[in-house]
Tab-separated table of C-alpha atoms and ligand atoms in Angstrom:
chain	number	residue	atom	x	y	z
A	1	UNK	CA	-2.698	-15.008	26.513
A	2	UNK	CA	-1.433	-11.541	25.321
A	3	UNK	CA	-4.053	-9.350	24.237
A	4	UNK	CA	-2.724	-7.165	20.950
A	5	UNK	CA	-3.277	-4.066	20.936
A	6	UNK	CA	-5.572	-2.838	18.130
A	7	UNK	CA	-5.106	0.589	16.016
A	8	UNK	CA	-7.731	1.261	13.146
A	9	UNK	CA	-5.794	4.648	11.967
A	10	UNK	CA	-2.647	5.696	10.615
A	11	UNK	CA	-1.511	7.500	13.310
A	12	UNK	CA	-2.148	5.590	16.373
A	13	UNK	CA	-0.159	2.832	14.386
A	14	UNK	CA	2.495	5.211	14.159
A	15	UNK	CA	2.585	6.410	17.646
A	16	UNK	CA	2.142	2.464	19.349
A	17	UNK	CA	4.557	1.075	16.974
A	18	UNK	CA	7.455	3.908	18.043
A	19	UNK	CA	6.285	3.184	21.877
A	20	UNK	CA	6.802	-0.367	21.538
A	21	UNK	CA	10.354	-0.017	19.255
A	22	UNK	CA	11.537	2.307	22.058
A	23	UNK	CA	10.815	-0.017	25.357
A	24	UNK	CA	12.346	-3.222	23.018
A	25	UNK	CA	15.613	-0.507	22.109
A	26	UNK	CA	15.826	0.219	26.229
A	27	UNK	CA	15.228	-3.038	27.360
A	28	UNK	CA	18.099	-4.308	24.930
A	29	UNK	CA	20.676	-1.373	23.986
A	30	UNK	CA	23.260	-3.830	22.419
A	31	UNK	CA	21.645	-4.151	18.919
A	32	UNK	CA	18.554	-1.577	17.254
A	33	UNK	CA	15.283	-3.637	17.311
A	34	UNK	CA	13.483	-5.404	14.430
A	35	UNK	CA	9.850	-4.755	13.738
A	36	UNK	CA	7.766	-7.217	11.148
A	37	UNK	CA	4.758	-6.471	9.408
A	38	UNK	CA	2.447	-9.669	8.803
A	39	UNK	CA	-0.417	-8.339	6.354
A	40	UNK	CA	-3.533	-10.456	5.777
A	41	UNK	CA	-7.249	-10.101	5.109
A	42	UNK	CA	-8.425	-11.877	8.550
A	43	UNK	CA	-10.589	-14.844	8.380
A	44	UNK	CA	-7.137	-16.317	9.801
A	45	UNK	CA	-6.341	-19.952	9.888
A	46	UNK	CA	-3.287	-21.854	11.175
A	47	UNK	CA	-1.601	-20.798	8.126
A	48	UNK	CA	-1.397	-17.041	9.215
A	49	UNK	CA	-0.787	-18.385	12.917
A	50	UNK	CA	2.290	-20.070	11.151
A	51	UNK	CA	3.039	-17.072	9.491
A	52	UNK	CA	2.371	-14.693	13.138
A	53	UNK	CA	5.159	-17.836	14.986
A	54	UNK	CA	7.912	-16.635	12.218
A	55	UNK	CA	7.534	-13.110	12.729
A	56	UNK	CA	7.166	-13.322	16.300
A	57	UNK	CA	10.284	-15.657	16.778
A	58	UNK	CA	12.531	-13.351	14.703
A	59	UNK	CA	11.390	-9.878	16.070
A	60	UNK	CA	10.798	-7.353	18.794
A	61	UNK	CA	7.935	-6.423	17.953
A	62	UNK	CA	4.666	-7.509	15.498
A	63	UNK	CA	2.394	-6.166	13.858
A	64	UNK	CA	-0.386	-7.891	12.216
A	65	UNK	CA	-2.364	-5.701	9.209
A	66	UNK	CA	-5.981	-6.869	9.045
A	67	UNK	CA	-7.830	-5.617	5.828
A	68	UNK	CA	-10.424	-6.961	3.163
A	69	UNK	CA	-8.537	-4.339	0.786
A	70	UNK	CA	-11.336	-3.649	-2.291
A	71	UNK	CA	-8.769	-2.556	-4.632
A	72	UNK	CA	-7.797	-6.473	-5.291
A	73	UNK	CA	-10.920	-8.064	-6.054
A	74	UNK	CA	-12.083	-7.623	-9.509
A	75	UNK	CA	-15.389	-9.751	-8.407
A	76	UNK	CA	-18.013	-8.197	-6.466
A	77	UNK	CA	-19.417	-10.726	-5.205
A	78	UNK	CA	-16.243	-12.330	-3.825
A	79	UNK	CA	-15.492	-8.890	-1.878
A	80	UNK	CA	-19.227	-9.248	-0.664
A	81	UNK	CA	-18.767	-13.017	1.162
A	82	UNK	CA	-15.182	-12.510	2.238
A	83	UNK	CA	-15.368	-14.033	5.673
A	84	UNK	CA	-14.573	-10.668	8.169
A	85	UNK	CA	-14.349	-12.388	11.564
A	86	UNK	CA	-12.198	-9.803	13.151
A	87	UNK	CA	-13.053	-10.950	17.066
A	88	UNK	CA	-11.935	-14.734	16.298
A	89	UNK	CA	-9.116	-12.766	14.335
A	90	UNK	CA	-7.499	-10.824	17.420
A	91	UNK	CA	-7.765	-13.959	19.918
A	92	UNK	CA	-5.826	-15.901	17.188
A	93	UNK	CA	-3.226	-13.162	17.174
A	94	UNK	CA	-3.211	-13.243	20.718
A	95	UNK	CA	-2.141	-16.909	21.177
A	96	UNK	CA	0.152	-16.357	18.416
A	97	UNK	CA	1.966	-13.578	20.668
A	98	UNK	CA	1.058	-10.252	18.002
A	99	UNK	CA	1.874	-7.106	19.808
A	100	UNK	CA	-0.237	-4.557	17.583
A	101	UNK	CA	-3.414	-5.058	14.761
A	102	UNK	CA	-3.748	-2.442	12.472
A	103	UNK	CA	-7.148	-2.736	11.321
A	104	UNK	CA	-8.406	-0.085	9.423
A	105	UNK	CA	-11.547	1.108	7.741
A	106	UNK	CA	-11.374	1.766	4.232
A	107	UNK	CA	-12.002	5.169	4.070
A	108	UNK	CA	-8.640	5.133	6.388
A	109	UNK	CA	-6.947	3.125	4.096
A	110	UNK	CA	-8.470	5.023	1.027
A	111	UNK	CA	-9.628	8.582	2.337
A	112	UNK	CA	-10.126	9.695	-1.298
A	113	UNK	CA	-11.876	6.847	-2.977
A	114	UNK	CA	-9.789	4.574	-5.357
A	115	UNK	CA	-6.551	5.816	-5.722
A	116	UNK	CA	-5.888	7.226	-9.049
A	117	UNK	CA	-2.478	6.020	-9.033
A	118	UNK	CA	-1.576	2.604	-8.175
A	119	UNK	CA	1.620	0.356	-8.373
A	120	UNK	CA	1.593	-1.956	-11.834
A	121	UNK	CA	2.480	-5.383	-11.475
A	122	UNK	CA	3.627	-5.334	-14.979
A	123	UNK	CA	3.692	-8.366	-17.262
A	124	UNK	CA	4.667	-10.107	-13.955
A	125	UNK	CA	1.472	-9.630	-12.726
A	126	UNK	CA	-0.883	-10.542	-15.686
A	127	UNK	CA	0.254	-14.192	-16.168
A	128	UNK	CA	-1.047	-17.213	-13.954
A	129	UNK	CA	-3.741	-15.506	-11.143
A	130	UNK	CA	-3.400	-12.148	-13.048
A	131	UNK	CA	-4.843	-13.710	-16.169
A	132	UNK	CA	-7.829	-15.002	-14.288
A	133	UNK	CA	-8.141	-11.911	-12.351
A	134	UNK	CA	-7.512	-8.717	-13.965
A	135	UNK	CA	-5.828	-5.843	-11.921
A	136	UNK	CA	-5.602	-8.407	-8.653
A	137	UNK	CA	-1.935	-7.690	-8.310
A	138	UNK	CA	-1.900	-3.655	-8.896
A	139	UNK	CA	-4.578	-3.596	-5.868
A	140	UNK	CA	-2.159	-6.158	-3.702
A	141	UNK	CA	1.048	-4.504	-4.627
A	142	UNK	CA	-0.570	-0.938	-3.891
A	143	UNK	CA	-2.257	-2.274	-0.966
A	144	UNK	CA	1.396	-3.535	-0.179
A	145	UNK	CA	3.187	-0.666	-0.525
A	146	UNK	CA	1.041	1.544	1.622
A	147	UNK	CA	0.864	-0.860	4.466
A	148	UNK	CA	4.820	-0.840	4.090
A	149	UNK	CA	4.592	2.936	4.434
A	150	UNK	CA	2.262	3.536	6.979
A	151	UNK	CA	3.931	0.874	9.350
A	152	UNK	CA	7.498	1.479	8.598
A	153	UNK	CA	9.303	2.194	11.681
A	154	UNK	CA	10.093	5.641	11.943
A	155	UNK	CA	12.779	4.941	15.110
A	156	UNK	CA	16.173	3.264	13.869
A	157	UNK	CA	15.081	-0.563	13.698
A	158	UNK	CA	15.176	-3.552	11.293
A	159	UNK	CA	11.862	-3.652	9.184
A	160	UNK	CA	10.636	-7.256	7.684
A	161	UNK	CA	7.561	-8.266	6.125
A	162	UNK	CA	5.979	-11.660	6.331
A	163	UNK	CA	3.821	-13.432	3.638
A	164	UNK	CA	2.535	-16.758	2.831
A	165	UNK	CA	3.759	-18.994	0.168
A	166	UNK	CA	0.629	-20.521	-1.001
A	167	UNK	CA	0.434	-17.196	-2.531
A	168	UNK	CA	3.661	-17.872	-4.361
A	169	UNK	CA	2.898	-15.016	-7.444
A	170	UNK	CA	1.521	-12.823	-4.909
A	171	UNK	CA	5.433	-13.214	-2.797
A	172	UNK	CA	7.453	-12.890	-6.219
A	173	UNK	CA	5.867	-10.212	-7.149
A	174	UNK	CA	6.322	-7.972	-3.432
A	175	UNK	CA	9.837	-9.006	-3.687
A	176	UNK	CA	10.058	-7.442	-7.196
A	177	UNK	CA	8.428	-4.303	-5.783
A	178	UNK	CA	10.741	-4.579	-2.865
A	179	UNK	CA	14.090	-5.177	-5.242
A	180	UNK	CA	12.922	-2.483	-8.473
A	181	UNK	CA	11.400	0.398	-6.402
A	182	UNK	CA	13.624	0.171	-3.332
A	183	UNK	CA	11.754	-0.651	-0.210
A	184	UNK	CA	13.423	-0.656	2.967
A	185	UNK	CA	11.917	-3.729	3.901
A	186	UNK	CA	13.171	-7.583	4.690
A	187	UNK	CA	10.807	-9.845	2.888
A	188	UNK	CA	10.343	-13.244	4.510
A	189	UNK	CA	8.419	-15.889	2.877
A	190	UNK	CA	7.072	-19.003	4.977
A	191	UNK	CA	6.148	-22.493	3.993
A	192	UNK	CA	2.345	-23.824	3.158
A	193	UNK	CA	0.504	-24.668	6.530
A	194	UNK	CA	-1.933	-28.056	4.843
A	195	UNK	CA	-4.812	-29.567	6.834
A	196	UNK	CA	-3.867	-32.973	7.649
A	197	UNK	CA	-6.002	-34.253	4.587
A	198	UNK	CA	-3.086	-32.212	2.613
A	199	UNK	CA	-5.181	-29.308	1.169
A	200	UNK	CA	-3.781	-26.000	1.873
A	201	UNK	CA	-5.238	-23.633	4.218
A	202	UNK	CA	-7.171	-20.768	3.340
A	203	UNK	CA	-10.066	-18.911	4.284
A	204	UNK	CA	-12.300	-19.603	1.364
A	205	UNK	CA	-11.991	-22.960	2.474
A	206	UNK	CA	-14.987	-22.960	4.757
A	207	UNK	CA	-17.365	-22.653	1.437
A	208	UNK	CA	-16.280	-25.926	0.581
A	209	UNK	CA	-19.299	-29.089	0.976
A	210	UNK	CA	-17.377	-32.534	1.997
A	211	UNK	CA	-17.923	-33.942	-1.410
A	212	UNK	CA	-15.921	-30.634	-2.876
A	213	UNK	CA	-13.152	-31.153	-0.334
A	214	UNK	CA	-12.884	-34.628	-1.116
A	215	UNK	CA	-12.491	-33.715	-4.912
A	216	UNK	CA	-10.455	-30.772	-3.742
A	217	UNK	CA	-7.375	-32.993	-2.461
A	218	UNK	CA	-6.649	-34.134	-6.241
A	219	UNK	CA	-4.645	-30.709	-6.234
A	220	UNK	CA	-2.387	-31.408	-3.281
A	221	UNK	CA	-1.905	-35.020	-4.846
A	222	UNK	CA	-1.004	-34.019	-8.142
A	223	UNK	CA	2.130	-31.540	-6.709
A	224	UNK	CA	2.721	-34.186	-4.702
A	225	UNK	CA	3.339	-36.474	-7.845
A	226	UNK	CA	5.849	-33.810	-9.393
A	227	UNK	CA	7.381	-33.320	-6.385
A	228	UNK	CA	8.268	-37.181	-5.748
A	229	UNK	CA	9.567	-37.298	-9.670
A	230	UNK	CA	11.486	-34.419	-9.591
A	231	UNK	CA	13.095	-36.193	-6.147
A	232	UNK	CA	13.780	-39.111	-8.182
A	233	UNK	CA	15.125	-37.252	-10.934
A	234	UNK	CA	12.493	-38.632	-13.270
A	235	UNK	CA	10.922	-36.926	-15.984
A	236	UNK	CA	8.274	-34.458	-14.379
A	237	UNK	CA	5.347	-35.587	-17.179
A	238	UNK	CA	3.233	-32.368	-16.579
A	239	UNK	CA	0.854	-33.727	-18.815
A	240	UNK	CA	-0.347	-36.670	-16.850
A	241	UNK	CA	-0.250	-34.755	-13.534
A	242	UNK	CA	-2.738	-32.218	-16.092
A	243	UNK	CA	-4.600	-35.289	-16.585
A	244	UNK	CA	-5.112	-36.319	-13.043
A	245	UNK	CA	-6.834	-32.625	-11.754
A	246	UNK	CA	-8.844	-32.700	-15.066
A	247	UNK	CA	-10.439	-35.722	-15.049
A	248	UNK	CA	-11.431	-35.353	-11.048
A	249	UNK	CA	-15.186	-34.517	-11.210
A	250	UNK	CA	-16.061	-31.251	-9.978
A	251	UNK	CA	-12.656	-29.905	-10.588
A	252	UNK	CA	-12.316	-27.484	-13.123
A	253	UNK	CA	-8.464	-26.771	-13.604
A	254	UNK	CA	-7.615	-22.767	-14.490
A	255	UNK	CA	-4.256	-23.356	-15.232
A	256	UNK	CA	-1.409	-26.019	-14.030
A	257	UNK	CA	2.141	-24.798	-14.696
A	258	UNK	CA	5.845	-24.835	-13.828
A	259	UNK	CA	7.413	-22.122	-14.034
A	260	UNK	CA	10.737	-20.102	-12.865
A	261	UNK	CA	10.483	-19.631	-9.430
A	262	UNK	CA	11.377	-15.753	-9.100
A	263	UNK	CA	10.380	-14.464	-12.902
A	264	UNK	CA	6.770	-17.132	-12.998
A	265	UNK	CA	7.920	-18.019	-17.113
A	266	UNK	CA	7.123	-21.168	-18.162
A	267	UNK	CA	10.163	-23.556	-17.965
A	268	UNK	CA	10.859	-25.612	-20.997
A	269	UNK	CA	10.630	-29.567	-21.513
A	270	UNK	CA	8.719	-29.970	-18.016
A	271	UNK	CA	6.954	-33.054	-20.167
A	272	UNK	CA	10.103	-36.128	-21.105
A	273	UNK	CA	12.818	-34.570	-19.258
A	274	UNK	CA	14.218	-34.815	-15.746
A	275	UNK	CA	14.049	-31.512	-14.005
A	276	UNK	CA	17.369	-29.244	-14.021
A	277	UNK	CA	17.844	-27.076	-11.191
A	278	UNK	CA	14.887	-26.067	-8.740
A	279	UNK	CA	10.986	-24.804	-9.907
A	280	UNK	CA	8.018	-24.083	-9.078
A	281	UNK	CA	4.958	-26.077	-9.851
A	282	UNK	CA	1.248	-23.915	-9.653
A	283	UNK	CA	-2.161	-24.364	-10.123
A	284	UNK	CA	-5.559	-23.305	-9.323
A	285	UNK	CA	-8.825	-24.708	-9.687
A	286	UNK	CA	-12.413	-23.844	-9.439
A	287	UNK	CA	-14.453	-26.259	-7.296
A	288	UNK	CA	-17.696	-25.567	-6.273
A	289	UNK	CA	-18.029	-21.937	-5.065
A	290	UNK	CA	-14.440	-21.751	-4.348
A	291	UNK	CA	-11.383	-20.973	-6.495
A	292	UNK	CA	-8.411	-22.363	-5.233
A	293	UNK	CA	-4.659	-21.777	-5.611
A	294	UNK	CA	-1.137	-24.028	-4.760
A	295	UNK	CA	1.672	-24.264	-5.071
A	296	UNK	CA	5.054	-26.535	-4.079
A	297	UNK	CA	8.977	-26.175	-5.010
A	298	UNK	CA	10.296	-28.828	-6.847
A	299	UNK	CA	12.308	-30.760	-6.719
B	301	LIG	N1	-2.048	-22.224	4.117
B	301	LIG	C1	-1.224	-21.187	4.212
B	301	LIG	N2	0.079	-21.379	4.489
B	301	LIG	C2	0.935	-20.331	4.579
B	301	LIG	N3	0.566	-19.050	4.434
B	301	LIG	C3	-0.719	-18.803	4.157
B	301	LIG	C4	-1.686	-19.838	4.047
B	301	LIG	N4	-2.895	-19.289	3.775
B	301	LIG	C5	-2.699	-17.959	3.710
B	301	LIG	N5	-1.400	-17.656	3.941
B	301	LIG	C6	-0.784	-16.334	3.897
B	301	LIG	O1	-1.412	-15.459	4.788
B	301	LIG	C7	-1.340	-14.128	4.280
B	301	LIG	C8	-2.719	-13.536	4.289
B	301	LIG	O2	-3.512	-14.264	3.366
B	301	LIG	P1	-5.079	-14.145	3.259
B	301	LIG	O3	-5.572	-13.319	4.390
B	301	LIG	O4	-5.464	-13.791	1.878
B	301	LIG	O5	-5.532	-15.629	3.577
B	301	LIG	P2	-5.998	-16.772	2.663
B	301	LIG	O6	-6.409	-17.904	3.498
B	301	LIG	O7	-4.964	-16.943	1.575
B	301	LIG	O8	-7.297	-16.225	2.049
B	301	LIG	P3	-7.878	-16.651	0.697
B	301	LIG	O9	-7.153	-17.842	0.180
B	301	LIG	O10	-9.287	-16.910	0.973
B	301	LIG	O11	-7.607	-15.393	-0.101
B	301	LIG	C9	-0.771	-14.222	2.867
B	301	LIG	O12	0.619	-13.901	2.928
B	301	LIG	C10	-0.984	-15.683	2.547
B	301	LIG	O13	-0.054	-16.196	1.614
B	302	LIG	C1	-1.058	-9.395	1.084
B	302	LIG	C2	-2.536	-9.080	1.272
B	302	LIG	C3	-2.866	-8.945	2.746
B	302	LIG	C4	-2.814	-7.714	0.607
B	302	LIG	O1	-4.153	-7.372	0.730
B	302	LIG	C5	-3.429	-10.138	0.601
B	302	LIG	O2	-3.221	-10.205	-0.763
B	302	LIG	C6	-3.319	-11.493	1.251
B	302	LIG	O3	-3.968	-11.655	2.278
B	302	LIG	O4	-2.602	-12.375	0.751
B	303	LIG	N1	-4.346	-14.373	-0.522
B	303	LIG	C1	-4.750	-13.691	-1.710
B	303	LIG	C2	-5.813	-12.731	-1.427
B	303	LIG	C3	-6.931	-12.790	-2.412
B	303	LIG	O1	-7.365	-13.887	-2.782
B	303	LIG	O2	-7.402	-11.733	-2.838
């Protein structure tokens, strides 16, 4: 197993990141080296080892950000119980080949407090999860943009970024940042890793009671359904797909959508006609203690 090598400020990031760009530019001079950037929040699962196997097959070198970043929850108590199991975290990243963790404090991350100024998500950002939770996507975009800055390569090489689409808003709206306020970055997103019982992986998972889980799967079930009509070109009928999640006990739907895949509006007649051209279909759900989001592209 490679052991990553782990940086907590923004200079010994700096310096590792141009040691380890330089031996992969010497030890190949026929092309300038990639770097990718994989930022997550720890607790990690296979889904970020999925994520760590596309960076690491496409790049020189990876780095993996690990940070509980405040600025994003707009519950308390959620930022209290957010599973930090950074140990578990670097053997994970190990097996999964990471060259570098870039784990900060928070007063590294946020020397001053709060920042005062922030990136705005926009209208883009206060639909869907931004409804539910207000400012969530100003903290991840400006958490974002400064991980993009402080682990840009500063030696010529290719720079990509990796993220997850189970967070589907969260991935439109970094490549919106990317696209409006020019980022020099490649942004990569990779495919839902599911347990085998279908429900997505995520870290808030382990607050979940058997009984919840059980009611839990209705979500994976009901994309499932829109994704098999919209395969068969039959009418999607959103509303009994609706009906399904909200008459699981224990499931209490937040919202159930489908929407334009890159601008998240609403698409039009997703109840009596067939699907034309491609969508995305997302929902979240409280049940039990957890909140929990999904997504899949239809058809
Ligand atoms: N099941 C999954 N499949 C693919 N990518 C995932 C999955 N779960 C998380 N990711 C991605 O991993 C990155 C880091 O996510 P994060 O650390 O918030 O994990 P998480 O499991 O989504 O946590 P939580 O859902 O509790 O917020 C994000 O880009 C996210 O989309
Ligand atoms: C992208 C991210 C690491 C920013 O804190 C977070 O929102 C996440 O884990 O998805
Ligand atoms: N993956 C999204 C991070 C959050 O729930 O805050």
């Amino acid at each position: 197993m490679n052991t990553p090598r782990l940086v907590t400020t923004a200079a010994e990031l700096r310096s590792a990141t141009e040691e380890l760009l330089e031996k992969a530019a010497a030890a190949n001079s026929s092309r300038i080296p990639s770097l990718a950037l994989v930022p997550t929040m720890g607790a990690l699962h296979e889904g970020h080892a999925s994520l760590m196997g596309a960076a690491r097959a496409d790049n020189d070198v990876v780095t993996a950000s690990v940070f509980v970043n405040p600025l994003q929850f707009d519950d308390p108590a959620d930022l209290q119980r957010y599973p930090r199991t950074l140990d578990a975290d670097l053997e994970l990243l190990g097996r999964a080949g990471v060259d570098l963790v870039f784990a900060p404090s928070e007063a590294e991350m946020y020397p001053g407090g709060a920042p005062r100024v922030r990136v705005s998500a926009g209208t883009m950002g206060t639909r869907w999860e931004g409804a539910v939770r207000p400012g969530h996507f100003d903290g991840v975009l400006t958490v974002v943009a400064k991980l993009f800055h402080l682990a840009a390569p500063r030696v010529p090489a290719r720079f990509r970024a990796y993220f997850g689409q189970k967070d589907a808003q969260q991935v439109a709206l970094i490549r919106r940042m990317v696209s409006d306020l020019n980022f020099d970055v490649e942004v990569t997103g990779v495919p839902i890793v599911r347990a085998a019982d279908g429900l997505a992986e995520s870290s808030r998972n382990r607050f979940l009671d058997a009984g919840q889980r059980q009611a839990a799967l209705v979500l994976s079930r009901a994309l499932n359904l829109l994704k098999e009509r919209a395969a068969a070109g039959r009418p999607l009928d959103l509303p009994d797909a609706v009906e399904l999640v909200s008459s699981q006990p224990g499931v209490e739907l937040d919202y159930f959508e489908v929407v334009d895949p890159q601008t998240l509006e609403p698409l039009a007649g997703t109840a009596g006609e067939p699907l034309a051209g491609t969508a995305l279909a997302l929902l979240a759900a409280r049940v039990g203690p957890v909140r929990l989001i999904d997504n899949t592209l239809l058809p």
